Amino acid sequence: ADNQAVVVPALDRMGALCAARLDEAAAPDDLPALSNALACLLNDTAARQSLGEHAAALVDGRGAQRVALRLLGDRLRLRPATMADATRLHDWRNHPATRAVSGNAEAIDFSAHQAWLQRVIAADNRCLWVAEVGALQVGSIRFDQADNRDWEVSLYLDPDLHSLGLGPHLLLAGEQALRGQIQASGQLVAQVLPGNTASQRLFEACGYDGGPQRYLKAIAPVPTPFDNTP
């Protein structure tokens, strides 16, 4: 098919498949007929094994998981981070994809990360949550309070789970969780590096004003239920 004209030969050159044709007159002469290609593979165990190994090296086996996350993103839930999350959060933070859009692009030493995490968990003016869809940890979100009641937001996903639509679910769930923690109204502040269009689209889609490097959104505590007790 037309959409395979580039992909199939490329994968063939990488040793991930054996390119063949159904109609000898409709394809380049360097591709064997399908019957001949199958006969060769059926009689060559080593060739089949090599194709399998090369093909497996091109993927991570998480395709079905990504499809499920795309469908179940609205079931994302948050829980408070603990020291047991240190390794996972450190791996996510130090991944090149995360560092590329971070204010500090340097890799962080694990012992320094542990000390930082311990301080964040103990602080009254900082909130750190881990996001889960089912039993799978998919990202984290943090809010740091400034002296003027503003809260700066920082979030990142598992770098292997980008482009699945999880970002808005994570951000809005974080806002709702923060509303349950704060006592007074304030502003959410998001700092975005120049050129980080994905984050710009995220904050704009979630109702933040400003940009392109600084976004703001008002936040208020969850209203206290009216108490009509005599």
PDB file of C-alpha atoms in Angstrom:
ATOM      1  CA  ALA A   1       0.000   0.000   0.000  1.00  0.00           C
ATOM      2  CA  ASP A   2       1.091   3.590  -0.552  1.00  0.00           C
ATOM      3  CA  ASN A   3       1.500   4.271   3.162  1.00  0.00           C
ATOM      4  CA  GLN A   4       3.876   1.300   3.456  1.00  0.00           C
ATOM      5  CA  ALA A   5       6.166   2.333   0.597  1.00  0.00           C
ATOM      6  CA  VAL A   6       8.565   4.132   2.937  1.00  0.00           C
ATOM      7  CA  VAL A   7       8.066   2.263   6.218  1.00  0.00           C
ATOM      8  CA  VAL A   8       8.446  -1.315   4.990  1.00  0.00           C
ATOM      9  CA  PRO A   9      11.728  -0.872   3.086  1.00  0.00           C
ATOM     10  CA  ALA A  10      13.173   1.111   6.007  1.00  0.00           C
ATOM     11  CA  LEU A  11      12.309  -1.635   8.492  1.00  0.00           C
ATOM     12  CA  ASP A  12      13.683  -4.190   6.064  1.00  0.00           C
ATOM     13  CA  ARG A  13      17.027  -2.377   5.997  1.00  0.00           C
ATOM     14  CA  MET A  14      17.030  -2.365   9.812  1.00  0.00           C
ATOM     15  CA  GLY A  15      16.497  -6.112   9.882  1.00  0.00           C
ATOM     16  CA  ALA A  16      13.138  -5.837  11.657  1.00  0.00           C
ATOM     17  CA  LEU A  17      11.122  -7.534   8.901  1.00  0.00           C
ATOM     18  CA  CYS A  18      11.483  -9.204   5.547  1.00  0.00           C
ATOM     19  CA  ALA A  19       9.948  -7.019   2.847  1.00  0.00           C
ATOM     20  CA  ALA A  20       8.067  -8.925   0.123  1.00  0.00           C
ATOM     21  CA  ARG A  21       5.516  -8.241  -2.591  1.00  0.00           C
ATOM     22  CA  LEU A  22       2.214  -9.824  -3.542  1.00  0.00           C
ATOM     23  CA  ASP A  23       2.426  -8.816  -7.196  1.00  0.00           C
ATOM     24  CA  GLU A  24       5.852  -8.968  -8.826  1.00  0.00           C
ATOM     25  CA  ALA A  25       4.834  -6.467 -11.499  1.00  0.00           C
ATOM     26  CA  ALA A  26       3.668  -3.849  -8.990  1.00  0.00           C
ATOM     27  CA  ALA A  27       6.779  -3.516  -6.816  1.00  0.00           C
ATOM     28  CA  PRO A  28      10.532  -2.858  -7.164  1.00  0.00           C
ATOM     29  CA  ASP A  29      12.578  -5.772  -8.491  1.00  0.00           C
ATOM     30  CA  ASP A  30      14.658  -5.997  -5.313  1.00  0.00           C
ATOM     31  CA  LEU A  31      11.705  -7.281  -3.253  1.00  0.00           C
ATOM     32  CA  PRO A  32      11.088 -11.039  -3.378  1.00  0.00           C
ATOM     33  CA  ALA A  33       7.648 -12.437  -3.979  1.00  0.00           C
ATOM     34  CA  LEU A  34       5.720 -13.210  -0.804  1.00  0.00           C
ATOM     35  CA  SER A  35       5.786 -16.962  -1.399  1.00  0.00           C
ATOM     36  CA  ASN A  36       9.562 -16.971  -1.810  1.00  0.00           C
ATOM     37  CA  ALA A  37      10.109 -14.816   1.284  1.00  0.00           C
ATOM     38  CA  LEU A  38       7.915 -17.095   3.399  1.00  0.00           C
ATOM     39  CA  ALA A  39       9.684 -20.201   2.153  1.00  0.00           C
ATOM     40  CA  CYS A  40      13.064 -18.745   3.073  1.00  0.00           C
ATOM     41  CA  LEU A  41      11.930 -17.768   6.569  1.00  0.00           C
ATOM     42  CA  LEU A  42      10.207 -21.103   7.238  1.00  0.00           C
ATOM     43  CA  ASN A  43      13.469 -22.869   6.507  1.00  0.00           C
ATOM     44  CA  ASP A  44      15.749 -20.471   8.427  1.00  0.00           C
ATOM     45  CA  THR A  45      15.264 -20.446  12.198  1.00  0.00           C
ATOM     46  CA  ALA A  46      18.185 -18.048  12.722  1.00  0.00           C
ATOM     47  CA  ALA A  47      16.701 -15.531  10.291  1.00  0.00           C
ATOM     48  CA  ARG A  48      13.354 -15.593  12.079  1.00  0.00           C
ATOM     49  CA  GLN A  49      15.042 -15.138  15.432  1.00  0.00           C
ATOM     50  CA  SER A  50      17.085 -12.226  14.102  1.00  0.00           C
ATOM     51  CA  LEU A  51      13.953 -10.502  12.766  1.00  0.00           C
ATOM     52  CA  GLY A  52      12.256 -10.921  16.125  1.00  0.00           C
ATOM     53  CA  GLU A  53      15.195  -9.495  18.055  1.00  0.00           C
ATOM     54  CA  HIS A  54      15.627  -6.494  15.765  1.00  0.00           C
ATOM     55  CA  ALA A  55      11.902  -5.748  15.760  1.00  0.00           C
ATOM     56  CA  ALA A  56      11.636  -6.010  19.549  1.00  0.00           C
ATOM     57  CA  ALA A  57      14.511  -3.560  19.954  1.00  0.00           C
ATOM     58  CA  LEU A  58      12.479  -0.860  18.182  1.00  0.00           C
ATOM     59  CA  VAL A  59       9.601  -0.823  20.686  1.00  0.00           C
ATOM     60  CA  ASP A  60       9.169  -0.874  24.459  1.00  0.00           C
ATOM     61  CA  GLY A  61       6.123  -3.136  24.674  1.00  0.00           C
ATOM     62  CA  ARG A  62       3.931  -0.459  26.287  1.00  0.00           C
ATOM     63  CA  GLY A  63       1.622   0.168  23.335  1.00  0.00           C
ATOM     64  CA  ALA A  64      -1.479  -1.411  24.876  1.00  0.00           C
ATOM     65  CA  GLN A  65      -0.784   0.464  28.105  1.00  0.00           C
ATOM     66  CA  ARG A  66      -0.646   3.765  26.229  1.00  0.00           C
ATOM     67  CA  VAL A  67      -3.961   3.067  24.538  1.00  0.00           C
ATOM     68  CA  ALA A  68      -5.534   2.276  27.910  1.00  0.00           C
ATOM     69  CA  LEU A  69      -4.144   5.459  29.470  1.00  0.00           C
ATOM     70  CA  ARG A  70      -5.472   7.537  26.597  1.00  0.00           C
ATOM     71  CA  LEU A  71      -8.933   6.091  27.252  1.00  0.00           C
ATOM     72  CA  LEU A  72      -8.761   6.244  31.065  1.00  0.00           C
ATOM     73  CA  GLY A  73      -7.065   9.604  31.588  1.00  0.00           C
ATOM     74  CA  ASP A  74     -10.155  11.045  33.287  1.00  0.00           C
ATOM     75  CA  ARG A  75      -9.701   8.472  36.058  1.00  0.00           C
ATOM     76  CA  LEU A  76      -6.381   9.960  37.106  1.00  0.00           C
ATOM     77  CA  ARG A  77      -6.112  10.369  40.872  1.00  0.00           C
ATOM     78  CA  LEU A  78      -3.542  11.987  43.165  1.00  0.00           C
ATOM     79  CA  ARG A  79      -1.946  10.800  46.378  1.00  0.00           C
ATOM     80  CA  PRO A  80       0.624  12.560  48.570  1.00  0.00           C
ATOM     81  CA  ALA A  81       4.204  11.748  47.645  1.00  0.00           C
ATOM     82  CA  THR A  82       6.284   9.743  50.115  1.00  0.00           C
ATOM     83  CA  MET A  83       9.960   8.884  50.413  1.00  0.00           C
ATOM     84  CA  ALA A  84       9.132   5.581  48.719  1.00  0.00           C
ATOM     85  CA  ASP A  85       8.608   7.606  45.523  1.00  0.00           C
ATOM     86  CA  ALA A  86      12.162   8.993  45.567  1.00  0.00           C
ATOM     87  CA  THR A  87      13.634   6.695  42.918  1.00  0.00           C
ATOM     88  CA  ARG A  88      10.731   7.041  40.495  1.00  0.00           C
ATOM     89  CA  LEU A  89      10.553  10.830  40.829  1.00  0.00           C
ATOM     90  CA  HIS A  90      14.319  11.072  40.427  1.00  0.00           C
ATOM     91  CA  ASP A  91      14.238   8.984  37.247  1.00  0.00           C
ATOM     92  CA  TRP A  92      11.459  11.118  35.769  1.00  0.00           C
ATOM     93  CA  ARG A  93      13.177  14.395  36.720  1.00  0.00           C
ATOM     94  CA  ASN A  94      16.561  13.372  35.336  1.00  0.00           C
ATOM     95  CA  HIS A  95      15.212  12.089  32.026  1.00  0.00           C
ATOM     96  CA  PRO A  96      16.488  14.234  29.119  1.00  0.00           C
ATOM     97  CA  ALA A  97      12.924  15.038  28.014  1.00  0.00           C
ATOM     98  CA  THR A  98      12.100  16.503  31.446  1.00  0.00           C
ATOM     99  CA  ARG A  99      15.392  18.342  31.838  1.00  0.00           C
ATOM    100  CA  ALA A 100      14.957  19.965  28.435  1.00  0.00           C
ATOM    101  CA  VAL A 101      11.921  21.923  29.698  1.00  0.00           C
ATOM    102  CA  SER A 102      13.090  22.505  33.285  1.00  0.00           C
ATOM    103  CA  GLY A 103      14.450  25.741  34.716  1.00  0.00           C
ATOM    104  CA  ASN A 104      17.462  23.747  35.916  1.00  0.00           C
ATOM    105  CA  ALA A 105      18.512  21.422  33.105  1.00  0.00           C
ATOM    106  CA  GLU A 106      21.330  19.801  35.091  1.00  0.00           C
ATOM    107  CA  ALA A 107      21.059  16.204  36.270  1.00  0.00           C
ATOM    108  CA  ILE A 108      20.404  15.970  40.006  1.00  0.00           C
ATOM    109  CA  ASP A 109      22.338  13.641  42.298  1.00  0.00           C
ATOM    110  CA  PHE A 110      20.126  11.048  43.966  1.00  0.00           C
ATOM    111  CA  SER A 111      21.242  11.881  47.505  1.00  0.00           C
ATOM    112  CA  ALA A 112      20.499  15.560  46.899  1.00  0.00           C
ATOM    113  CA  HIS A 113      17.125  14.590  45.455  1.00  0.00           C
ATOM    114  CA  GLN A 114      16.309  12.509  48.545  1.00  0.00           C
ATOM    115  CA  ALA A 115      17.153  15.422  50.843  1.00  0.00           C
ATOM    116  CA  TRP A 116      15.028  17.760  48.722  1.00  0.00           C
ATOM    117  CA  LEU A 117      12.089  15.362  48.743  1.00  0.00           C
ATOM    118  CA  GLN A 118      12.268  15.025  52.504  1.00  0.00           C
ATOM    119  CA  ARG A 119      12.146  18.816  52.879  1.00  0.00           C
ATOM    120  CA  VAL A 120       9.203  19.142  50.490  1.00  0.00           C
ATOM    121  CA  ILE A 121       7.161  16.470  52.252  1.00  0.00           C
ATOM    122  CA  ALA A 122       7.761  18.117  55.647  1.00  0.00           C
ATOM    123  CA  ALA A 123       7.044  21.692  54.509  1.00  0.00           C
ATOM    124  CA  ASP A 124       3.731  23.402  55.282  1.00  0.00           C
ATOM    125  CA  ASN A 125       3.950  25.696  52.255  1.00  0.00           C
ATOM    126  CA  ARG A 126       4.605  22.998  49.644  1.00  0.00           C
ATOM    127  CA  CYS A 127       2.380  20.263  48.258  1.00  0.00           C
ATOM    128  CA  LEU A 128       3.634  17.328  46.207  1.00  0.00           C
ATOM    129  CA  TRP A 129       1.388  14.657  44.765  1.00  0.00           C
ATOM    130  CA  VAL A 130       1.966  11.587  42.623  1.00  0.00           C
ATOM    131  CA  ALA A 131      -0.588  10.893  39.900  1.00  0.00           C
ATOM    132  CA  GLU A 132      -1.917   7.406  39.282  1.00  0.00           C
ATOM    133  CA  VAL A 133      -4.227   5.816  36.770  1.00  0.00           C
ATOM    134  CA  GLY A 134      -5.256   2.589  38.394  1.00  0.00           C
ATOM    135  CA  ALA A 135      -2.104   1.180  39.979  1.00  0.00           C
ATOM    136  CA  LEU A 136       0.236   2.871  37.494  1.00  0.00           C
ATOM    137  CA  GLN A 137       2.172   5.986  38.518  1.00  0.00           C
ATOM    138  CA  VAL A 138       2.060   8.408  35.585  1.00  0.00           C
ATOM    139  CA  GLY A 139       3.411  11.745  36.843  1.00  0.00           C
ATOM    140  CA  SER A 140       3.707  14.256  39.654  1.00  0.00           C
ATOM    141  CA  ILE A 141       2.619  17.809  40.427  1.00  0.00           C
ATOM    142  CA  ARG A 142       3.982  20.248  43.006  1.00  0.00           C
ATOM    143  CA  PHE A 143       2.827  23.614  44.328  1.00  0.00           C
ATOM    144  CA  ASP A 144       5.205  25.956  46.183  1.00  0.00           C
ATOM    145  CA  GLN A 145       3.716  28.895  48.061  1.00  0.00           C
ATOM    146  CA  ALA A 146       5.307  32.346  47.816  1.00  0.00           C
ATOM    147  CA  ASP A 147       5.119  35.038  50.498  1.00  0.00           C
ATOM    148  CA  ASN A 148       2.245  36.775  48.695  1.00  0.00           C
ATOM    149  CA  ARG A 149      -0.060  33.712  48.716  1.00  0.00           C
ATOM    150  CA  ASP A 150       0.734  32.827  45.129  1.00  0.00           C
ATOM    151  CA  TRP A 151       1.427  29.189  44.388  1.00  0.00           C
ATOM    152  CA  GLU A 152       3.942  28.210  41.722  1.00  0.00           C
ATOM    153  CA  VAL A 153       3.030  25.030  39.893  1.00  0.00           C
ATOM    154  CA  SER A 154       5.472  22.444  38.563  1.00  0.00           C
ATOM    155  CA  LEU A 155       4.443  19.176  36.950  1.00  0.00           C
ATOM    156  CA  TYR A 156       5.835  16.440  34.784  1.00  0.00           C
ATOM    157  CA  LEU A 157       4.714  13.098  33.439  1.00  0.00           C
ATOM    158  CA  ASP A 158       6.509   9.816  33.060  1.00  0.00           C
ATOM    159  CA  PRO A 159       8.590  10.710  29.972  1.00  0.00           C
ATOM    160  CA  ASP A 160       7.440   7.499  28.275  1.00  0.00           C
ATOM    161  CA  LEU A 161       3.799   8.602  28.569  1.00  0.00           C
ATOM    162  CA  HIS A 162       3.836  11.942  26.792  1.00  0.00           C
ATOM    163  CA  SER A 163       1.238  12.884  24.148  1.00  0.00           C
ATOM    164  CA  LEU A 164      -1.521  10.765  25.711  1.00  0.00           C
ATOM    165  CA  GLY A 165      -3.650  13.680  26.927  1.00  0.00           C
ATOM    166  CA  LEU A 166      -2.716  13.151  30.591  1.00  0.00           C
ATOM    167  CA  GLY A 167      -1.360  16.664  31.153  1.00  0.00           C
ATOM    168  CA  PRO A 168      -4.706  18.478  31.569  1.00  0.00           C
ATOM    169  CA  HIS A 169      -6.022  15.730  33.845  1.00  0.00           C
ATOM    170  CA  LEU A 170      -2.912  16.032  36.030  1.00  0.00           C
ATOM    171  CA  LEU A 171      -3.006  19.830  36.203  1.00  0.00           C
ATOM    172  CA  LEU A 172      -6.723  20.116  36.968  1.00  0.00           C
ATOM    173  CA  ALA A 173      -6.571  17.321  39.551  1.00  0.00           C
ATOM    174  CA  GLY A 174      -3.666  19.139  41.210  1.00  0.00           C
ATOM    175  CA  GLU A 175      -5.610  22.388  41.339  1.00  0.00           C
ATOM    176  CA  GLN A 176      -8.571  20.646  42.942  1.00  0.00           C
ATOM    177  CA  ALA A 177      -6.323  18.962  45.512  1.00  0.00           C
ATOM    178  CA  LEU A 178      -4.671  22.284  46.344  1.00  0.00           C
ATOM    179  CA  ARG A 179      -8.068  23.944  46.827  1.00  0.00           C
ATOM    180  CA  GLY A 180      -8.702  21.440  49.588  1.00  0.00           C
ATOM    181  CA  GLN A 181      -5.468  22.464  51.332  1.00  0.00           C
ATOM    182  CA  ILE A 182      -5.417  26.262  51.185  1.00  0.00           C
ATOM    183  CA  GLN A 183      -7.154  28.648  53.560  1.00  0.00           C
ATOM    184  CA  ALA A 184      -7.217  31.805  51.432  1.00  0.00           C
ATOM    185  CA  SER A 185      -7.598  32.788  47.799  1.00  0.00           C
ATOM    186  CA  GLY A 186      -4.528  33.396  45.704  1.00  0.00           C
ATOM    187  CA  GLN A 187      -3.020  32.899  42.284  1.00  0.00           C
ATOM    188  CA  LEU A 188      -1.417  29.978  40.551  1.00  0.00           C
ATOM    189  CA  VAL A 189       1.768  30.891  38.709  1.00  0.00           C
ATOM    190  CA  ALA A 190       3.325  28.804  35.944  1.00  0.00           C
ATOM    191  CA  GLN A 191       6.732  29.565  34.451  1.00  0.00           C
ATOM    192  CA  VAL A 192       7.362  28.179  30.950  1.00  0.00           C
ATOM    193  CA  LEU A 193      10.671  28.158  29.104  1.00  0.00           C
ATOM    194  CA  PRO A 194      10.773  29.855  25.691  1.00  0.00           C
ATOM    195  CA  GLY A 195       9.834  27.445  22.943  1.00  0.00           C
ATOM    196  CA  ASN A 196       8.019  24.986  25.208  1.00  0.00           C
ATOM    197  CA  THR A 197       4.839  25.064  23.139  1.00  0.00           C
ATOM    198  CA  ALA A 198       3.433  21.893  24.726  1.00  0.00           C
ATOM    199  CA  SER A 199       3.348  23.519  28.180  1.00  0.00           C
ATOM    200  CA  GLN A 200       1.987  26.736  26.713  1.00  0.00           C
ATOM    201  CA  ARG A 201      -0.910  24.837  25.157  1.00  0.00           C
ATOM    202  CA  LEU A 202      -1.478  22.961  28.419  1.00  0.00           C
ATOM    203  CA  PHE A 203      -1.848  26.039  30.599  1.00  0.00           C
ATOM    204  CA  GLU A 204      -3.912  27.898  28.035  1.00  0.00           C
ATOM    205  CA  ALA A 205      -6.278  24.920  27.687  1.00  0.00           C
ATOM    206  CA  CYS A 206      -6.695  24.803  31.482  1.00  0.00           C
ATOM    207  CA  GLY A 207      -7.760  28.425  31.772  1.00  0.00           C
ATOM    208  CA  TYR A 208      -4.505  30.218  32.603  1.00  0.00           C
ATOM    209  CA  ASP A 209      -4.003  33.806  31.441  1.00  0.00           C
ATOM    210  CA  GLY A 210      -0.845  35.491  30.230  1.00  0.00           C
ATOM    211  CA  GLY A 211       2.008  33.753  28.489  1.00  0.00           C
ATOM    212  CA  PRO A 212       3.994  32.781  26.706  1.00  0.00           C
ATOM    213  CA  GLN A 213       6.516  32.429  29.569  1.00  0.00           C
ATOM    214  CA  ARG A 214       4.382  33.287  32.627  1.00  0.00           C
ATOM    215  CA  TYR A 215       0.804  32.164  33.204  1.00  0.00           C
ATOM    216  CA  LEU A 216      -1.620  33.053  35.994  1.00  0.00           C
ATOM    217  CA  LYS A 217      -4.874  31.593  37.274  1.00  0.00           C
ATOM    218  CA  ALA A 218      -6.946  32.514  40.320  1.00  0.00           C
ATOM    219  CA  ILE A 219      -7.540  29.839  42.930  1.00  0.00           C
ATOM    220  CA  ALA A 220      -9.795  29.792  45.976  1.00  0.00           C
ATOM    221  CA  PRO A 221     -10.337  27.313  48.824  1.00  0.00           C
ATOM    222  CA  VAL A 222     -13.052  24.713  48.556  1.00  0.00           C
ATOM    223  CA  PRO A 223     -16.170  26.408  50.024  1.00  0.00           C
ATOM    224  CA  THR A 224     -17.118  25.290  53.518  1.00  0.00           C
ATOM    225  CA  PRO A 225     -20.573  23.624  53.493  1.00  0.00           C
ATOM    226  CA  PHE A 226     -23.249  25.878  54.976  1.00  0.00           C
ATOM    227  CA  ASP A 227     -23.855  24.911  58.574  1.00  0.00           C
ATOM    228  CA  ASN A 228     -27.540  25.358  59.501  1.00  0.00           C
ATOM    229  CA  THR A 229     -27.230  23.759  62.943  1.00  0.00           C
ATOM    230  CA  PRO A 230     -29.386  25.727  65.447  1.00  0.00           C
TER     231      PRO A 230
END
